[in-house]
PDB file of C-alpha atoms in Angstrom:
ATOM      1  CA  MET A   1     -27.816  -9.901   4.283  1.00 43.00           C
ATOM      2  CA  SER A   2     -25.489 -12.793   5.025  1.00 44.00           C
ATOM      3  CA  ALA A   3     -22.187 -12.436   6.817  1.00 47.00           C
ATOM      4  CA  PRO A   4     -19.088 -12.027   4.607  1.00 49.00           C
ATOM      5  CA  THR A   5     -17.270 -15.248   3.809  1.00 55.00           C
ATOM      6  CA  SER A   6     -13.567 -15.961   3.511  1.00 63.00           C
ATOM      7  CA  PRO A   7     -12.072 -15.633   0.028  1.00 71.00           C
ATOM      8  CA  PRO A   8     -11.674 -18.892  -1.940  1.00 73.00           C
ATOM      9  CA  ARG A   9      -8.270 -20.536  -1.802  1.00 80.00           C
ATOM     10  CA  ASP A  10      -7.791 -19.810  -5.516  1.00 82.00           C
ATOM     11  CA  GLY A  11      -8.324 -16.097  -4.827  1.00 88.00           C
ATOM     12  CA  ARG A  12      -5.652 -16.149  -2.156  1.00 94.00           C
ATOM     13  CA  ARG A  13      -3.241 -17.975  -4.429  1.00 95.00           C
ATOM     14  CA  ALA A  14      -3.880 -15.478  -7.224  1.00 97.00           C
ATOM     15  CA  GLY A  15      -3.280 -12.627  -4.777  1.00 97.00           C
ATOM     16  CA  LEU A  16       0.037 -14.087  -3.660  1.00 97.00           C
ATOM     17  CA  VAL A  17       1.090 -14.603  -7.278  1.00 98.00           C
ATOM     18  CA  ALA A  18       0.185 -10.967  -8.000  1.00 98.00           C
ATOM     19  CA  VAL A  19       2.372  -9.722  -5.135  1.00 98.00           C
ATOM     20  CA  VAL A  20       5.365 -11.750  -6.311  1.00 98.00           C
ATOM     21  CA  THR A  21       4.747 -10.648  -9.909  1.00 98.00           C
ATOM     22  CA  LEU A  22       4.678  -6.964  -8.933  1.00 98.00           C
ATOM     23  CA  ALA A  23       7.936  -7.381  -7.031  1.00 99.00           C
ATOM     24  CA  GLY A  24       9.401  -9.064 -10.110  1.00 98.00           C
ATOM     25  CA  VAL A  25       8.287  -6.158 -12.298  1.00 99.00           C
ATOM     26  CA  MET A  26      10.113  -3.780  -9.940  1.00 99.00           C
ATOM     27  CA  TRP A  27      13.344  -5.738 -10.365  1.00 99.00           C
ATOM     28  CA  VAL A  28      12.989  -5.929 -14.140  1.00 99.00           C
ATOM     29  CA  ALA A  29      12.291  -2.183 -14.232  1.00 98.00           C
ATOM     30  CA  GLU A  30      15.435  -1.480 -12.206  1.00 98.00           C
ATOM     31  CA  ILE A  31      17.552  -3.610 -14.531  1.00 98.00           C
ATOM     32  CA  VAL A  32      16.138  -1.747 -17.541  1.00 98.00           C
ATOM     33  CA  ASP A  33      16.716   1.549 -15.711  1.00 98.00           C
ATOM     34  CA  LEU A  34      20.351   0.589 -15.158  1.00 97.00           C
ATOM     35  CA  VAL A  35      20.782  -0.181 -18.861  1.00 97.00           C
ATOM     36  CA  LEU A  36      19.161   3.151 -19.776  1.00 97.00           C
ATOM     37  CA  GLY A  37      21.344   5.128 -17.404  1.00 96.00           C
ATOM     38  CA  GLY A  38      18.572   5.966 -14.938  1.00 95.00           C
ATOM     39  CA  ARG A  39      16.185   7.461 -17.467  1.00 96.00           C
ATOM     40  CA  LEU A  40      13.225   5.371 -16.309  1.00 96.00           C
ATOM     41  CA  ASP A  41      13.287   7.249 -13.013  1.00 96.00           C
ATOM     42  CA  LEU A  42      12.215  10.359 -14.907  1.00 96.00           C
ATOM     43  CA  LEU A  43       8.764   8.739 -15.057  1.00 97.00           C
ATOM     44  CA  GLY A  44       8.400   9.239 -11.306  1.00 97.00           C
ATOM     45  CA  ILE A  45       6.234  11.815  -9.548  1.00 98.00           C
ATOM     46  CA  GLU A  46       7.132  15.454 -10.202  1.00 96.00           C
ATOM     47  CA  PRO A  47       5.100  17.582  -7.775  1.00 97.00           C
ATOM     48  CA  ARG A  48       2.579  19.894  -9.436  1.00 96.00           C
ATOM     49  CA  GLU A  49       3.896  19.159 -12.938  1.00 95.00           C
ATOM     50  CA  ALA A  50       1.322  17.785 -15.390  1.00 94.00           C
ATOM     51  CA  ASP A  51       3.861  15.300 -16.768  1.00 90.00           C
ATOM     52  CA  GLY A  52       4.548  14.122 -13.241  1.00 89.00           C
ATOM     53  CA  LEU A  53       1.025  12.748 -12.853  1.00 94.00           C
ATOM     54  CA  THR A  54       1.995   9.592 -14.753  1.00 95.00           C
ATOM     55  CA  GLY A  55       4.280   8.878 -11.823  1.00 96.00           C
ATOM     56  CA  VAL A  56       1.265   8.329  -9.560  1.00 97.00           C
ATOM     57  CA  VAL A  57       0.930   4.910 -11.192  1.00 97.00           C
ATOM     58  CA  LEU A  58       4.524   4.265 -12.257  1.00 98.00           C
ATOM     59  CA  ALA A  59       6.549   5.554  -9.287  1.00 98.00           C
ATOM     60  CA  PRO A  60       5.967   2.477  -7.049  1.00 98.00           C
ATOM     61  CA  LEU A  61       7.585   0.304  -9.731  1.00 98.00           C
ATOM     62  CA  LEU A  62      10.700   2.498 -10.023  1.00 98.00           C
ATOM     63  CA  HIS A  63      13.642   2.889  -7.626  1.00 98.00           C
ATOM     64  CA  VAL A  64      16.742   5.045  -7.346  1.00 96.00           C
ATOM     65  CA  ASP A  65      19.100   2.056  -7.242  1.00 97.00           C
ATOM     66  CA  PHE A  66      19.246  -1.599  -6.239  1.00 98.00           C
ATOM     67  CA  GLY A  67      19.839  -0.703  -2.588  1.00 96.00           C
ATOM     68  CA  HIS A  68      16.625   1.311  -2.568  1.00 96.00           C
ATOM     69  CA  LEU A  69      14.786  -1.540  -4.304  1.00 98.00           C
ATOM     70  CA  LEU A  70      16.169  -4.169  -1.949  1.00 97.00           C
ATOM     71  CA  ALA A  71      15.049  -2.161   1.087  1.00 94.00           C
ATOM     72  CA  ASN A  72      11.483  -2.075  -0.250  1.00 96.00           C
ATOM     73  CA  THR A  73      11.237  -5.609  -1.633  1.00 98.00           C
ATOM     74  CA  ALA A  74      11.143  -7.573   1.622  1.00 96.00           C
ATOM     75  CA  PRO A  75       8.431  -5.519   3.388  1.00 96.00           C
ATOM     76  CA  PHE A  76       6.445  -5.298   0.129  1.00 98.00           C
ATOM     77  CA  LEU A  77       6.454  -9.092  -0.200  1.00 98.00           C
ATOM     78  CA  VAL A  78       5.688  -9.769   3.466  1.00 97.00           C
ATOM     79  CA  LEU A  79       2.955  -7.174   3.966  1.00 97.00           C
ATOM     80  CA  GLY A  80       1.575  -7.661   0.455  1.00 98.00           C
ATOM     81  CA  ALA A  81       1.291 -11.396   1.070  1.00 98.00           C
ATOM     82  CA  VAL A  82      -0.707 -10.797   4.254  1.00 97.00           C
ATOM     83  CA  VAL A  83      -3.040  -8.420   2.403  1.00 98.00           C
ATOM     84  CA  ALA A  84      -3.334 -11.017  -0.386  1.00 97.00           C
ATOM     85  CA  LEU A  85      -4.712 -13.560   2.090  1.00 95.00           C
ATOM     86  CA  GLY A  86      -7.930 -11.574   1.712  1.00 94.00           C
ATOM     87  CA  GLY A  87      -8.011 -12.529  -1.978  1.00 96.00           C
ATOM     88  CA  LEU A  88      -6.955 -10.983  -5.256  1.00 97.00           C
ATOM     89  CA  ALA A  89      -9.847  -8.506  -5.335  1.00 96.00           C
ATOM     90  CA  ARG A  90      -8.979  -7.263  -1.840  1.00 97.00           C
ATOM     91  CA  LEU A  91      -5.306  -6.900  -2.755  1.00 98.00           C
ATOM     92  CA  ALA A  92      -6.179  -5.006  -5.937  1.00 98.00           C
ATOM     93  CA  ALA A  93      -8.519  -2.636  -4.098  1.00 98.00           C
ATOM     94  CA  VAL A  94      -6.066  -1.899  -1.280  1.00 98.00           C
ATOM     95  CA  THR A  95      -3.168  -1.411  -3.689  1.00 98.00           C
ATOM     96  CA  ALA A  96      -5.207   0.905  -5.920  1.00 98.00           C
ATOM     97  CA  ILE A  97      -6.422   3.081  -3.043  1.00 98.00           C
ATOM     98  CA  VAL A  98      -2.990   3.305  -1.435  1.00 99.00           C
ATOM     99  CA  THR A  99      -1.226   4.026  -4.734  1.00 98.00           C
ATOM    100  CA  VAL A 100      -3.618   6.812  -5.722  1.00 98.00           C
ATOM    101  CA  VAL A 101      -3.706   8.494  -2.298  1.00 98.00           C
ATOM    102  CA  SER A 102       0.065   8.241  -1.839  1.00 98.00           C
ATOM    103  CA  GLY A 103       0.793   9.407  -5.372  1.00 98.00           C
ATOM    104  CA  LEU A 104      -1.625  12.319  -5.460  1.00 98.00           C
ATOM    105  CA  GLY A 105      -0.597  13.442  -1.978  1.00 98.00           C
ATOM    106  CA  THR A 106       3.038  13.437  -3.046  1.00 97.00           C
ATOM    107  CA  TRP A 107       2.205  15.251  -6.284  1.00 98.00           C
ATOM    108  CA  LEU A 108       0.301  17.949  -4.398  1.00 97.00           C
ATOM    109  CA  PHE A 109       2.611  18.438  -1.414  1.00 96.00           C
ATOM    110  CA  GLY A 110       6.054  17.248  -2.538  1.00 95.00           C
ATOM    111  CA  ALA A 111       8.916  19.732  -2.702  1.00 92.00           C
ATOM    112  CA  GLU A 112       9.182  21.863  -5.823  1.00 92.00           C
ATOM    113  CA  GLY A 113      11.606  20.395  -8.364  1.00 93.00           C
ATOM    114  CA  SER A 114      11.852  17.021  -6.605  1.00 95.00           C
ATOM    115  CA  LEU A 115      11.364  13.588  -8.166  1.00 96.00           C
ATOM    116  CA  HIS A 116       9.743  10.753  -6.217  1.00 97.00           C
ATOM    117  CA  VAL A 117      10.092   7.037  -6.962  1.00 98.00           C
ATOM    118  CA  GLY A 118       9.804   3.849  -4.909  1.00 97.00           C
ATOM    119  CA  ALA A 119       7.314   1.407  -3.443  1.00 98.00           C
ATOM    120  CA  SER A 120       7.678   2.638   0.137  1.00 96.00           C
ATOM    121  CA  GLY A 121       4.406   4.584  -0.024  1.00 97.00           C
ATOM    122  CA  VAL A 122       2.601   1.358  -0.915  1.00 98.00           C
ATOM    123  CA  VAL A 123       4.474  -0.487   1.850  1.00 97.00           C
ATOM    124  CA  PHE A 124       3.374   2.117   4.393  1.00 97.00           C
ATOM    125  CA  GLY A 125      -0.173   1.805   3.077  1.00 97.00           C
ATOM    126  CA  PHE A 126      -0.167  -1.981   3.416  1.00 98.00           C
ATOM    127  CA  ALA A 127       1.106  -1.668   6.990  1.00 97.00           C
ATOM    128  CA  THR A 128      -1.472   0.869   8.176  1.00 96.00           C
ATOM    129  CA  TYR A 129      -4.230  -1.035   6.349  1.00 98.00           C
ATOM    130  CA  LEU A 130      -3.357  -4.207   8.251  1.00 97.00           C
ATOM    131  CA  VAL A 131      -3.153  -2.346  11.562  1.00 95.00           C
ATOM    132  CA  ALA A 132      -6.445  -0.513  11.021  1.00 96.00           C
ATOM    133  CA  ARG A 133      -8.434  -3.363   9.481  1.00 94.00           C
ATOM    134  CA  GLY A 134      -8.921  -5.067  12.821  1.00 88.00           C
ATOM    135  CA  LEU A 135     -10.169  -1.826  14.360  1.00 90.00           C
ATOM    136  CA  PHE A 136     -12.822  -1.423  11.657  1.00 91.00           C
ATOM    137  CA  ASP A 137     -13.805  -5.089  11.177  1.00 87.00           C
ATOM    138  CA  HIS A 138     -13.767  -5.957  14.911  1.00 83.00           C
ATOM    139  CA  ARG A 139     -12.478  -9.472  14.318  1.00 88.00           C
ATOM    140  CA  LEU A 140      -9.991 -11.054  16.666  1.00 90.00           C
ATOM    141  CA  HIS A 141      -7.638 -12.491  14.022  1.00 90.00           C
ATOM    142  CA  TYR A 142      -7.471  -9.140  12.207  1.00 91.00           C
ATOM    143  CA  LEU A 143      -6.711  -7.397  15.486  1.00 92.00           C
ATOM    144  CA  ALA A 144      -3.951  -9.937  16.168  1.00 93.00           C
ATOM    145  CA  ILE A 145      -2.436  -9.376  12.719  1.00 93.00           C
ATOM    146  CA  GLY A 146      -2.624  -5.612  13.197  1.00 92.00           C
ATOM    147  CA  LEU A 147      -0.905  -5.839  16.565  1.00 92.00           C
ATOM    148  CA  LEU A 148       1.884  -7.986  15.116  1.00 94.00           C
ATOM    149  CA  VAL A 149       2.411  -5.567  12.215  1.00 94.00           C
ATOM    150  CA  ALA A 150       2.476  -2.634  14.640  1.00 91.00           C
ATOM    151  CA  LEU A 151       5.081  -4.363  16.804  1.00 93.00           C
ATOM    152  CA  VAL A 152       7.325  -5.301  13.876  1.00 91.00           C
ATOM    153  CA  TYR A 153       6.961  -2.196  11.708  1.00 89.00           C
ATOM    154  CA  GLY A 154       5.747   0.472  14.141  1.00 86.00           C
ATOM    155  CA  SER A 155       9.102   2.181  14.671  1.00 86.00           C
ATOM    156  CA  THR A 156       9.822   2.102  10.930  1.00 84.00           C
ATOM    157  CA  LEU A 157       6.459   3.713  10.217  1.00 85.00           C
ATOM    158  CA  LEU A 158       7.035   6.499  12.719  1.00 84.00           C
ATOM    159  CA  PHE A 159      10.629   7.153  11.636  1.00 83.00           C
ATOM    160  CA  GLY A 160       9.587   7.183   7.981  1.00 80.00           C
ATOM    161  CA  LEU A 161       7.240  10.101   8.622  1.00 81.00           C
ATOM    162  CA  VAL A 162      10.068  12.339   9.838  1.00 82.00           C
ATOM    163  CA  PRO A 163      11.056  14.861   7.116  1.00 80.00           C
ATOM    164  CA  ARG A 164      14.613  14.088   5.962  1.00 80.00           C
ATOM    165  CA  PRO A 165      16.621  15.018   2.863  1.00 81.00           C
ATOM    166  CA  GLY A 166      16.404  12.410   0.126  1.00 80.00           C
ATOM    167  CA  VAL A 167      13.419  10.625   1.684  1.00 85.00           C
ATOM    168  CA  SER A 168       9.916  10.915   0.268  1.00 90.00           C
ATOM    169  CA  TRP A 169       8.222  11.357   3.621  1.00 93.00           C
ATOM    170  CA  GLN A 170       5.200  12.767   1.773  1.00 94.00           C
ATOM    171  CA  GLY A 171       4.820   9.431  -0.002  1.00 95.00           C
ATOM    172  CA  HIS A 172       5.093   7.641   3.337  1.00 96.00           C
ATOM    173  CA  LEU A 173       2.576   9.935   5.018  1.00 96.00           C
ATOM    174  CA  PHE A 174      -0.039   9.758   2.279  1.00 98.00           C
ATOM    175  CA  GLY A 175       0.600   6.061   1.745  1.00 97.00           C
ATOM    176  CA  ALA A 176      -0.185   5.514   5.421  1.00 96.00           C
ATOM    177  CA  LEU A 177      -3.296   7.664   5.044  1.00 98.00           C
ATOM    178  CA  GLY A 178      -4.304   5.603   2.007  1.00 98.00           C
ATOM    179  CA  GLY A 179      -4.026   2.441   4.083  1.00 98.00           C
ATOM    180  CA  LEU A 180      -6.361   3.883   6.708  1.00 97.00           C
ATOM    181  CA  ILE A 181      -8.838   4.912   4.010  1.00 98.00           C
ATOM    182  CA  ALA A 182      -8.682   1.449   2.432  1.00 98.00           C
ATOM    183  CA  ALA A 183      -9.324  -0.225   5.786  1.00 97.00           C
ATOM    184  CA  ARG A 184     -12.366   1.967   6.388  1.00 96.00           C
ATOM    185  CA  VAL A 185     -13.803   1.740   2.878  1.00 96.00           C
ATOM    186  CA  LEU A 186     -13.308  -2.019   2.587  1.00 95.00           C
ATOM    187  CA  ALA A 187     -14.424  -2.911   6.116  1.00 89.00           C
ATOM    188  CA  ALA A 188     -16.969  -5.741   6.079  1.00 73.00           C
ATOM    189  CA  ARG A 189     -20.501  -4.583   6.725  1.00 58.00           C
ATOM    190  CA  ARG A 190     -22.137  -6.775   9.295  1.00 52.00           C
ATOM    191  CA  PRO A 191     -25.869  -7.529   9.038  1.00 48.00           C
ATOM    192  CA  LEU A 192     -28.049  -5.566  11.453  1.00 46.00           C
ATOM    193  CA  ARG A 193     -29.549  -7.489  14.348  1.00 52.00           C
ATOM    194  CA  ARG A 194     -33.284  -7.096  14.563  1.00 50.00           C
ATOM    195  CA  THR A 195     -35.385  -6.919  17.672  1.00 49.00           C
ATOM    196  CA  ALA A 196     -38.624  -8.808  18.159  1.00 51.00           C
ATOM    197  CA  GLY A 197     -40.489  -5.812  16.740  1.00 52.00           C
ATOM    198  CA  GLY A 198     -38.525  -6.006  13.504  1.00 50.00           C
ATOM    199  CA  ARG A 199     -36.461  -2.872  14.086  1.00 55.00           C
ATOM    200  CA  PRO A 200     -32.676  -2.832  13.841  1.00 50.00           C
ATOM    201  CA  ALA A 201     -31.005  -3.299  17.215  1.00 45.00           C
TER     202      ALA A 201
END
């Protein structure tokens, strides 16, 4: 088996376009939500309610207000762009894993009667994915990226896991867990070295 190659430049460009497009969808959704008097937010995650399961997919695109959206947009764009350097397929896989783990974790363990919206779970997932990827892939540039992300966002990650009123710390926690899972599942498999006798080293 050959060693994994870098994604084509077109794949990286498509990934970056996808990140910007998703951020744009969030802003359009918030404008529509404003026009509708906040009714779009009702499509968020409602813990242990069957109707609330649709929020697993939709909640990252919805926000309480423009302040909430603005706080998530910058880290989503920055961290999403770094993930997208691995190509569109990599971005899609990481986003899917993080979204599902964060959403289902929130749905299972969120407070009764609460409503969860926002892209922060995905942001936390992107951050922990980038930190953990270097540990699983054992490549120097991934380790360097992970260290930089940890230095810039480490305190935010830790503070975001502290239970506080009005903050979906469950989404943060399970988003971070989703990032770790994505890093492990998507880690490049290196070919086995073989000894002179033909057995794996």
